[in-house]
Coordinates of C-alpha atoms and ligand atoms in Angstrom, one line a residue:
Chain A
M1 CA 98.5 102.4 71.2
V2 CA 101.7 104.5 71.4
N3 CA 101.7 107.2 73.9
E4 CA 101.3 110.1 71.5
D5 CA 98.1 108.7 70.1
L6 CA 96.9 108.0 73.6
L7 CA 97.7 111.5 74.8
A8 CA 95.8 112.9 71.8
I9 CA 92.5 111.6 72.9
D10 CA 90.3 114.3 74.3
Y11 CA 88.6 113.1 77.5
K12 CA 87.9 116.6 78.8
K13 CA 84.9 116.6 76.5
D14 CA 83.2 114.3 78.9
F15 CA 83.8 116.7 81.8
P16 CA 81.6 119.8 81.6
L17 CA 83.7 121.8 84.1
L18 CA 87.0 121.1 82.2
R19 CA 85.3 121.9 78.9
E20 CA 84.1 125.2 80.1
L21 CA 86.8 126.5 82.4
D22 CA 90.1 127.5 81.1
V23 CA 92.2 125.9 83.9
A24 CA 94.8 123.2 84.2
Y25 CA 93.2 121.2 87.0
L26 CA 96.1 119.5 88.8
D27 CA 94.6 118.9 92.2
N28 CA 93.1 115.5 91.5
S29 CA 94.3 113.9 94.7
A30 CA 92.1 116.3 96.6
T31 CA 89.1 115.6 94.5
S32 CA 88.6 114.7 90.9
Q33 CA 86.2 116.3 88.4
R34 CA 83.0 114.5 87.5
P35 CA 81.9 113.6 84.0
Q36 CA 78.5 114.5 82.6
C37 CA 77.3 110.9 82.9
V38 CA 77.8 110.9 86.7
V39 CA 76.0 114.2 87.2
D40 CA 73.2 112.9 85.0
A41 CA 72.9 109.6 86.9
E42 CA 72.7 111.4 90.2
S43 CA 70.1 113.9 89.0
E44 CA 68.1 111.3 87.2
F45 CA 67.8 109.4 90.5
Y46 CA 66.2 112.5 92.1
L47 CA 64.1 113.3 89.0
K48 CA 62.8 109.9 88.2
H49 CA 63.4 107.3 91.0
N50 CA 63.4 109.2 94.2
A51 CA 61.9 107.5 97.3
N52 CA 63.5 106.3 100.5
P53 CA 65.3 103.1 99.5
L54 CA 65.1 99.9 101.5
R55 CA 61.8 101.0 103.2
G56 CA 58.9 101.7 100.9
L57 CA 56.5 99.1 99.6
Y58 CA 55.6 100.8 96.3
Q59 CA 57.1 100.8 92.9
L60 CA 59.1 104.0 93.2
A61 CA 60.7 102.9 96.4
M62 CA 61.7 99.6 94.8
E63 CA 63.3 101.5 92.0
A64 CA 65.2 103.5 94.5
T65 CA 66.3 100.4 96.3
D66 CA 67.3 98.7 93.0
G67 CA 69.4 101.7 92.0
Y68 CA 71.2 101.7 95.4
E69 CA 71.7 97.9 95.5
N70 CA 72.9 97.7 91.9
A71 CA 75.5 100.3 92.7
R72 CA 76.7 97.9 95.5
I73 CA 77.0 95.1 93.0
A74 CA 79.0 97.4 90.6
V75 CA 81.4 98.2 93.4
Q76 CA 81.7 94.5 94.3
K77 CA 82.7 93.6 90.8
F78 CA 84.9 96.6 90.4
I79 CA 87.2 95.5 93.3
N80 CA 86.5 91.8 92.8
A81 CA 84.9 91.2 96.2
K82 CA 83.4 87.7 96.7
S83 CA 80.0 89.0 97.8
E84 CA 78.0 92.2 97.7
E85 CA 77.5 91.8 101.5
E86 CA 81.1 92.8 101.8
I87 CA 80.5 96.3 100.4
I88 CA 79.4 98.9 102.9
F89 CA 78.5 102.4 101.7
T90 CA 79.9 105.3 103.8
R91 CA 80.4 109.0 103.2
N92 CA 84.1 108.8 102.3
T93 CA 87.4 107.1 103.1
S94 CA 87.6 108.8 106.5
E95 CA 84.3 107.4 107.6
S96 CA 85.2 103.9 106.3
L97 CA 88.4 103.9 108.3
N98 CA 86.6 105.2 111.4
L99 CA 84.1 102.4 111.0
V100 CA 86.8 99.8 111.2
A101 CA 88.5 101.6 114.1
Y102 CA 85.4 102.0 116.2
S103 CA 83.8 98.7 115.4
Y104 CA 86.7 96.3 114.9
G105 CA 89.4 98.2 116.8
L106 CA 87.6 98.9 120.0
S107 CA 86.1 95.4 120.3
N108 CA 89.2 93.4 119.5
L109 CA 92.2 95.3 120.9
Q110 CA 93.4 95.5 124.4
A111 CA 96.4 96.9 126.4
G112 CA 99.7 95.7 125.1
D113 CA 98.4 95.1 121.5
E114 CA 100.0 96.9 118.7
I115 CA 98.7 98.8 115.7
V116 CA 101.3 99.1 112.9
T117 CA 100.9 101.9 110.5
T118 CA 103.3 104.2 108.5
I119 CA 104.5 107.7 109.0
M120 CA 103.2 108.6 105.6
E121 CA 99.5 108.0 106.3
H122 CA 96.9 110.6 105.7
H123 CA 95.5 111.9 109.0
S124 CA 92.4 109.9 108.3
N125 CA 94.4 106.6 108.5
M126 CA 96.3 107.8 111.6
L127 CA 94.0 109.5 114.0
P128 CA 91.3 106.8 114.2
W129 CA 94.1 104.3 115.3
R130 CA 95.3 106.8 117.9
M131 CA 91.8 106.9 119.2
V132 CA 91.7 103.1 119.4
A133 CA 95.0 103.1 121.2
A134 CA 93.9 105.8 123.7
K135 CA 90.8 103.9 124.5
T136 CA 92.2 100.3 124.7
G137 CA 95.7 100.8 125.9
A138 CA 97.1 99.5 122.6
V139 CA 100.1 101.1 121.1
V140 CA 100.5 102.7 117.6
K141 CA 103.8 101.9 115.9
Y142 CA 104.9 103.9 112.9
I143 CA 107.0 102.4 110.1
E144 CA 109.3 105.1 108.7
C145 CA 110.0 105.5 105.1
A146 CA 113.3 106.3 103.5
Q147 CA 113.9 109.8 102.1
D148 CA 112.8 108.4 98.7
G149 CA 109.5 107.3 100.2
S150 CA 110.2 103.6 100.1
I151 CA 109.3 101.2 102.8
S152 CA 111.6 98.2 103.0
E153 CA 110.6 94.6 103.6
A154 CA 112.9 94.6 106.5
A155 CA 111.1 97.5 108.1
L156 CA 107.8 95.7 107.7
E157 CA 109.2 92.5 109.1
E158 CA 110.6 94.3 112.1
A159 CA 107.5 96.2 112.9
I160 CA 104.9 93.4 112.5
T161 CA 105.2 91.0 115.4
S162 CA 103.1 88.7 117.5
K163 CA 101.8 91.7 119.3
T164 CA 100.4 93.2 116.1
K165 CA 96.6 93.2 115.8
I166 CA 96.1 95.7 113.0
V167 CA 98.2 96.8 110.1
A168 CA 97.0 100.0 108.5
M169 CA 98.6 101.3 105.3
A170 CA 97.8 103.4 102.3
Q171 CA 98.3 101.6 99.0
V172 CA 99.4 104.9 97.4
G173 CA 100.4 107.8 99.6
N174 CA 98.8 111.1 98.9
V175 CA 102.1 113.1 99.3
L176 CA 104.8 111.0 97.7
G177 CA 102.5 109.1 95.3
R178 CA 104.5 106.0 95.8
L179 CA 103.0 102.5 95.5
N180 CA 103.5 100.9 99.0
P181 CA 104.3 97.2 99.5
V182 CA 100.7 96.4 100.7
E183 CA 100.8 92.8 99.5
K184 CA 103.8 92.1 101.6
A185 CA 102.2 93.9 104.6
I186 CA 99.0 91.9 104.2
E187 CA 101.0 88.6 104.1
L188 CA 103.0 89.5 107.2
A189 CA 99.9 90.6 109.0
H190 CA 98.1 87.3 108.3
K191 CA 101.2 85.4 109.5
V192 CA 100.8 86.9 113.0
G193 CA 97.0 86.7 113.0
A194 CA 96.5 90.5 112.5
V195 CA 94.1 92.1 110.1
A196 CA 95.2 94.5 107.3
V197 CA 93.4 97.7 106.6
I198 CA 94.2 99.3 103.3
D199 CA 93.6 103.0 102.5
G200 CA 92.8 102.9 98.8
A201 CA 91.8 106.6 98.4
Q202 CA 94.7 107.3 96.0
S203 CA 95.0 103.8 94.4
V204 CA 91.4 102.7 93.5
P205 CA 90.8 105.7 91.1
H206 CA 94.1 105.1 89.2
M207 CA 94.8 101.3 89.0
P208 CA 93.0 98.0 89.1
V209 CA 92.5 96.8 92.7
D210 CA 91.5 93.2 93.5
V211 CA 90.7 92.5 97.1
Q212 CA 90.8 88.7 96.6
A213 CA 94.2 88.8 94.9
S214 CA 95.7 91.1 97.6
D215 CA 93.8 89.3 100.4
A216 CA 93.2 92.7 102.2
D217 CA 90.8 92.4 105.2
F218 CA 89.5 95.9 104.8
L219 CA 89.8 98.5 101.9
A220 CA 88.5 102.1 102.2
F221 CA 88.0 104.5 99.4
S222 CA 86.1 107.7 98.4
G223 CA 83.7 108.2 95.4
H224 CA 84.7 111.8 95.0
K225 CA 88.3 111.0 94.1
M226 CA 87.2 108.6 91.4
F227 CA 85.0 110.8 89.3
G228 CA 81.9 110.0 91.5
P229 CA 79.9 112.3 93.7
M230 CA 81.0 113.8 97.0
G231 CA 79.4 112.1 100.1
I232 CA 79.6 108.5 99.0
G233 CA 82.5 106.2 100.0
V234 CA 83.1 102.5 100.4
L235 CA 84.3 100.1 103.0
Y236 CA 85.1 96.7 101.8
G237 CA 85.5 94.1 104.6
K238 CA 85.8 90.3 104.6
K239 CA 82.5 88.8 105.5
K240 CA 83.8 86.7 108.3
L241 CA 85.1 89.8 110.0
L242 CA 82.1 92.1 109.3
K243 CA 79.7 89.4 110.7
K244 CA 81.3 89.5 114.1
M245 CA 81.7 93.2 114.3
P246 CA 79.3 95.3 116.3
P247 CA 77.4 98.1 114.5
F248 CA 79.2 101.5 114.1
L249 CA 76.1 103.7 114.1
Y250 CA 72.7 102.8 115.5
G251 CA 69.2 103.7 114.3
G252 CA 66.8 103.0 111.5
E253 CA 67.3 100.5 108.7
M254 CA 70.1 98.6 110.5
I255 CA 67.8 96.4 112.4
N256 CA 65.5 93.4 111.8
W257 CA 63.2 94.0 114.7
V258 CA 63.2 96.0 117.9
S259 CA 61.2 95.3 121.0
R260 CA 61.2 97.4 124.2
E261 CA 64.3 95.7 125.5
T262 CA 66.0 94.0 122.7
Q263 CA 66.7 94.1 119.0
E264 CA 68.2 92.0 116.2
Y265 CA 70.5 93.8 113.8
A266 CA 70.0 93.6 110.1
P267 CA 72.3 91.2 108.2
L268 CA 75.2 92.5 106.2
P269 CA 75.8 94.9 104.8
H270 CA 72.8 96.9 106.2
K271 CA 73.9 96.4 109.7
F272 CA 76.5 99.1 109.0
E273 CA 74.3 101.5 107.2
A274 CA 72.1 103.2 109.8
G275 CA 69.6 105.8 108.7
T276 CA 68.6 107.0 105.2
V277 CA 71.4 106.2 102.8
N278 CA 72.9 108.3 100.1
A279 CA 71.3 106.4 97.2
A280 CA 71.7 109.1 94.6
G281 CA 75.4 109.2 95.5
A282 CA 75.7 105.5 95.2
V283 CA 74.0 105.7 91.8
G284 CA 76.4 108.4 90.8
L285 CA 79.3 106.2 91.9
H286 CA 77.9 103.3 89.8
A287 CA 78.0 105.6 86.8
A288 CA 81.6 106.6 87.6
I289 CA 82.6 103.0 87.8
D290 CA 81.0 102.4 84.4
Y291 CA 82.8 105.4 83.1
I292 CA 86.2 104.3 84.4
Q293 CA 85.6 100.9 82.8
S294 CA 84.7 102.4 79.5
V295 CA 88.0 104.4 79.5
G296 CA 89.9 101.4 80.8
F297 CA 92.6 101.2 83.4
E298 CA 95.2 100.5 80.7
V299 CA 94.5 103.9 79.2
I300 CA 94.2 105.6 82.5
E301 CA 97.5 104.2 83.8
A302 CA 99.4 104.8 80.5
R303 CA 98.2 108.4 80.2
E304 CA 98.9 109.2 83.8
A305 CA 102.4 107.7 83.5
A306 CA 103.2 109.6 80.3
L307 CA 102.0 112.9 81.9
T308 CA 103.9 112.2 85.1
K309 CA 107.1 111.7 83.1
I310 CA 106.7 115.0 81.2
A311 CA 106.0 116.9 84.3
F312 CA 108.7 115.3 86.3
E313 CA 111.5 115.7 83.7
G314 CA 110.3 119.3 83.1
M315 CA 110.5 120.1 86.8
Q316 CA 114.0 118.6 87.2
K317 CA 115.2 121.1 84.7
I318 CA 113.9 124.2 86.6
E319 CA 116.4 125.8 88.9
G320 CA 115.4 125.9 92.6
V321 CA 112.7 123.3 92.3
H322 CA 113.0 120.3 94.6
I323 CA 110.9 117.2 94.2
I324 CA 110.0 115.3 97.4
G325 CA 110.4 111.6 97.5
S326 CA 111.8 109.4 94.8
D327 CA 114.0 110.8 92.0
K328 CA 112.5 108.4 89.5
W329 CA 109.3 109.5 87.8
E330 CA 108.1 105.9 87.6
E331 CA 107.8 105.9 91.4
H332 CA 105.3 108.8 91.4
K333 CA 101.8 107.6 90.6
G334 CA 100.5 110.8 89.2
I335 CA 101.5 112.8 92.3
I336 CA 104.5 115.1 92.5
T337 CA 105.1 117.1 95.7
F338 CA 107.7 119.8 95.6
T339 CA 109.2 123.0 97.0
I340 CA 110.7 126.0 95.4
E341 CA 113.7 127.5 97.1
G342 CA 112.7 130.8 98.8
V343 CA 109.1 130.7 97.8
H344 CA 106.5 129.6 100.3
P345 CA 104.0 127.0 99.0
H346 CA 101.1 129.3 99.6
D347 CA 102.7 131.9 97.4
I348 CA 103.4 129.1 94.9
A349 CA 99.7 128.2 94.8
A350 CA 98.6 131.8 94.5
I351 CA 100.9 132.5 91.5
F352 CA 99.8 129.2 89.9
D353 CA 96.2 130.3 90.4
A354 CA 96.9 133.6 88.6
D355 CA 98.1 131.5 85.7
G356 CA 95.1 129.3 85.7
V357 CA 96.8 126.3 87.3
N358 CA 95.1 124.6 90.3
I359 CA 97.4 122.8 92.7
R360 CA 97.4 122.1 96.4
A361 CA 99.8 123.7 99.0
G362 CA 100.2 123.0 102.7
N363 CA 100.6 119.9 104.7
H364 CA 98.3 117.6 102.7
C365 CA 96.8 116.2 105.9
A366 CA 100.1 114.3 106.4
Q367 CA 102.0 116.5 108.8
P368 CA 104.0 113.7 110.5
L369 CA 105.4 112.7 107.1
L370 CA 106.5 116.2 106.3
D371 CA 108.1 116.5 109.7
H372 CA 109.8 113.1 109.2
L373 CA 111.2 114.3 105.8
G374 CA 112.0 117.7 107.2
T375 CA 110.3 119.7 104.5
G376 CA 107.6 121.7 106.2
A377 CA 104.8 122.8 104.0
T378 CA 105.0 121.8 100.3
A379 CA 103.2 122.2 97.0
R380 CA 101.6 119.2 95.2
M381 CA 100.5 118.7 91.7
S382 CA 98.4 115.6 91.0
L383 CA 97.2 114.2 87.7
A384 CA 94.2 112.4 86.4
F385 CA 93.9 110.6 83.0
Y386 CA 91.9 113.5 81.6
N387 CA 94.8 115.9 82.0
T388 CA 96.6 116.8 78.8
V389 CA 100.1 117.7 77.7
A390 CA 98.9 121.3 77.4
D391 CA 98.0 121.2 81.1
V392 CA 101.4 120.0 82.1
E393 CA 103.1 122.6 79.8
R394 CA 101.1 125.3 81.4
F395 CA 102.1 124.1 84.8
L396 CA 105.8 124.0 83.8
A397 CA 105.7 127.4 82.2
S398 CA 104.2 129.0 85.3
L399 CA 106.6 127.1 87.5
S400 CA 109.7 128.3 85.6
T401 CA 108.8 131.9 86.2
M402 CA 108.0 131.6 89.9
R403 CA 111.3 132.5 91.5
E404 CA 111.7 135.5 89.2
R405 CA 108.2 136.7 89.9
M406 CA 108.9 136.5 93.7
G407 CA 111.8 138.9 93.2
Y408 CA 114.8 136.6 92.8
G409 CA 117.6 137.2 90.4
R410 CA 116.3 140.6 89.3
Chain B
M1 CA 101.5 134.9 80.4
A2 CA 98.9 136.2 82.8
D3 CA 99.9 138.9 85.2
N4 CA 100.4 138.4 88.9
R5 CA 97.4 139.3 90.9
A6 CA 97.7 142.9 92.3
F7 CA 98.7 141.7 95.8
Y8 CA 102.0 140.4 94.5
N9 CA 103.0 143.9 93.7
E10 CA 106.5 145.3 94.0
I11 CA 105.9 146.7 97.5
L12 CA 105.0 143.3 98.8
L13 CA 107.8 141.5 97.1
D14 CA 110.3 144.1 98.3
H15 CA 109.2 143.7 101.9
N16 CA 109.3 140.0 101.6
M17 CA 112.8 139.9 100.0
H18 CA 114.4 142.6 102.1
P19 CA 112.5 143.0 105.3
G20 CA 114.0 145.9 107.3
H21 CA 112.6 144.7 110.6
K22 CA 113.3 141.0 110.5
H23 CA 116.0 140.5 113.1
E24 CA 116.5 139.9 116.8
L25 CA 115.9 142.6 119.2
P26 CA 118.1 142.0 122.3
D27 CA 116.7 144.9 124.4
A28 CA 113.1 144.1 123.7
D29 CA 110.8 144.3 126.7
M30 CA 107.9 142.3 125.3
E31 CA 107.6 139.4 122.9
M32 CA 104.9 137.2 121.5
R33 CA 104.7 134.3 119.1
G34 CA 102.1 134.3 116.4
Y35 CA 101.3 131.0 114.6
N36 CA 99.0 130.3 111.6
P37 CA 98.5 126.6 111.5
T38 CA 96.9 126.5 108.1
C39 CA 100.0 127.9 106.4
G40 CA 102.6 127.2 108.9
D41 CA 103.4 130.9 109.2
D42 CA 105.3 131.3 112.5
I43 CA 106.6 134.7 113.7
T44 CA 107.8 136.1 117.0
L45 CA 107.2 139.8 117.4
R46 CA 109.3 141.8 119.8
L47 CA 108.7 145.4 120.9
K48 CA 110.5 147.9 123.1
V49 CA 108.0 150.3 124.6
A50 CA 109.0 153.4 126.7
D51 CA 106.6 156.0 128.1
G52 CA 103.8 154.6 126.1
I53 CA 105.6 154.8 122.8
V54 CA 106.7 152.0 120.6
V55 CA 110.4 152.9 120.3
D56 CA 111.6 149.9 118.5
G57 CA 110.3 146.6 117.1
A58 CA 111.4 143.5 115.1
F59 CA 110.2 140.1 114.2
T60 CA 111.8 136.7 113.4
G61 CA 110.4 133.5 112.0
S62 CA 109.2 132.2 108.7
G63 CA 106.2 132.1 106.5
C64 CA 104.6 133.0 103.2
A65 CA 105.4 136.3 101.4
I66 CA 102.1 137.9 102.6
S67 CA 102.7 137.1 106.3
Q68 CA 106.3 138.3 106.2
A69 CA 105.7 141.4 104.2
S70 CA 102.7 142.4 106.2
A71 CA 104.6 142.1 109.5
D72 CA 107.5 144.2 108.1
M73 CA 105.1 146.9 106.8
M74 CA 103.4 147.0 110.1
L75 CA 106.6 147.7 112.0
D76 CA 107.5 150.4 109.5
L77 CA 104.2 152.0 110.4
V78 CA 104.1 151.7 114.1
I79 CA 107.7 152.2 115.3
G80 CA 107.8 155.7 116.9
K81 CA 104.1 155.9 117.5
P82 CA 102.2 155.9 120.8
K83 CA 100.6 152.6 121.7
E84 CA 97.1 153.9 121.2
E85 CA 98.0 155.1 117.7
A86 CA 99.5 151.7 116.9
L87 CA 96.3 150.0 118.1
R88 CA 94.2 152.4 116.1
L89 CA 96.1 151.7 112.9
S90 CA 96.0 148.0 113.6
D91 CA 92.2 148.2 113.9
I92 CA 92.1 150.0 110.5
F93 CA 94.3 147.3 108.9
L94 CA 92.1 144.5 110.3
R95 CA 89.0 146.2 109.0
M96 CA 90.6 146.8 105.6
I97 CA 91.2 143.1 105.3
K98 CA 87.5 142.5 106.1
G99 CA 86.7 145.0 103.4
S100 CA 85.2 147.7 105.8
A101 CA 87.8 150.5 105.9
S102 CA 87.4 153.7 104.1
E103 CA 89.8 155.0 101.4
E104 CA 91.0 157.7 103.8
E105 CA 91.7 155.2 106.5
I106 CA 93.6 152.9 104.1
D107 CA 95.8 155.9 103.1
E108 CA 96.8 156.2 106.7
L109 CA 98.3 152.7 106.5
E110 CA 100.9 153.8 104.0
E111 CA 102.5 150.8 102.3
A112 CA 100.4 148.3 104.3
G113 CA 97.5 149.6 102.2
A114 CA 99.1 147.5 99.4
L115 CA 97.6 144.4 101.0
Q116 CA 94.0 145.5 100.6
D117 CA 93.3 143.0 97.8
V118 CA 93.9 140.1 100.2
S119 CA 90.3 140.8 101.4
H120 CA 89.3 138.9 98.2
M121 CA 91.4 135.9 99.2
P122 CA 89.8 134.2 102.2
A123 CA 92.5 131.6 102.3
R124 CA 95.2 134.2 102.7
V125 CA 93.5 136.5 105.3
K126 CA 95.1 134.7 108.2
C127 CA 98.6 135.3 106.6
A128 CA 98.0 139.0 106.3
V129 CA 96.7 139.6 109.8
L130 CA 99.1 137.4 111.7
G131 CA 101.6 140.2 112.6
W132 CA 98.8 142.7 113.4
H133 CA 96.9 140.3 115.6
T134 CA 100.1 139.5 117.5
L135 CA 100.7 143.2 117.9
E136 CA 97.3 143.8 119.3
Q137 CA 97.7 141.0 121.8
L138 CA 101.0 142.3 122.9
L139 CA 99.9 145.8 123.4
E140 CA 96.5 144.9 125.0
D141 CA 98.1 142.4 127.3
E142 CA 100.3 145.1 128.6
E143 CA 97.4 147.3 129.7
Ligands
PLP501 C1 95.5 108.6 101.2 C2 94.2 109.3 101.6 N1 93.5 108.7 102.6 C3 92.4 109.3 103.1 C4 91.9 110.4 102.5 C5 90.6 111.0 103.0 O1 89.6 111.0 102.1 P1 88.2 111.7 102.4 O2 88.5 113.1 102.7 O3 87.4 111.4 101.1 O4 87.6 111.0 103.6 C6 92.6 111.0 101.5 C7 92.1 112.3 100.8 O5 92.7 113.3 100.8 C8 93.8 110.4 101.0 O6 94.5 111.0 100.0

């Protein structure tokens, strides 16, 4: 399909909010919208199959269990994990990363060890490692990116050494939108006997991710950024690692048996899922995965790229607009962060809002990166495949009036 | 094209573009930094007070239009007034932003009354009150 035909398809019809609200929703990195089928799947769970999964011994409880466990299998296939035991449901990316930090990090690291991460990480892939460092005496080392957001192989090679125990990196950064060299990082981590933790929050919704091909040890992502419900997230971990790790949270449903003095933990993956789980959320995520597959990553990637190009080239023509990161649109995976000379990002967001354009402004939970690049607060537009050329044109039209409306050049 | 919301009116834009009180104040006798971590608004307010009267004041720093314009309007209003009066006006401003000041009270704020619509924008309230909170802290600390 050529791009024009592709861009002509109306996907907003699947999304009730986008159908009914007259806004250009361009804050998809923060959270996506949800299609009707996801909302229906979640509500159908409560309306027809609701019982406490994994516990009850009656028909309804088994249906609830099936719904939950089928969702796990859907996730397993979606990221091509070897086994469903490697899929742990959490609340979100942040919780998934904390699970690895608390369980793997605290029990495997000691003073003198190093955790290698990058300066562009979301705070969720930075603060858990600092916690591990503070408690174990390990050191967190930051790989710096160039002004265009790139991380060189040389920088990776220099940072990852025999002292390295964990390499933590986002596959796509949430500010610069650039695809990071995670395969290379994973390879180098394995060479020195370290594990690689990949933050897939901004990649999994937008491109095919295959954990066997990349050989990542852990992968974290959130349902709510991939058209699924809020409150459901995923941690993938290699079975041989998960098996040896201690539980993260303790309580009901994560044990085989408990006596007065001792207990045996449940096998994977339930060892890591203490307490009543978010089964309806998992069922909603299952529907989201089915939906993504019905659209197809080919279409998703092609539409997002085409829209990124239009937005990027339009922005380059507007005086006073500065794009952060790479000056090639191909190197922005649907995310364009920018500033406007003389206009504070919060004013930018407010004026966009008046024009029905939703974008994010501030530090995007990545303050060290913005300090490193020397930009301070910025504005960010982020696309999803359901966005349209009209959304981007509305964004550009508003953007081109911004300086004048703030009183410049009158 | 849709209009700007009311709070980006000419008064606000003018104070943001051409703030009369944004400069150093070498003979200031008190100063305080105000910081709003959500926006990154960062101002330093300086005052000169003699015989209980705010004889001069200025601010430096950076931030969004609302934070900068609000601080500038505030100084327009309080320079030349007794401390107690400055604090009374500041109290009215803060109540206006919470939506609980009367029309008559808002009139007393002169141009700063132009910011009353910010009360509908929870995300921007901190920007609007930054200068005023800093002023209150300065004057109350002094007592
Ligand atoms: C790269 C990245 N990592 C982690 C997160 C945190 O995701 P969540 O808030 O769903 O835990 C985000 C979300 O903003 C993100 O973009």
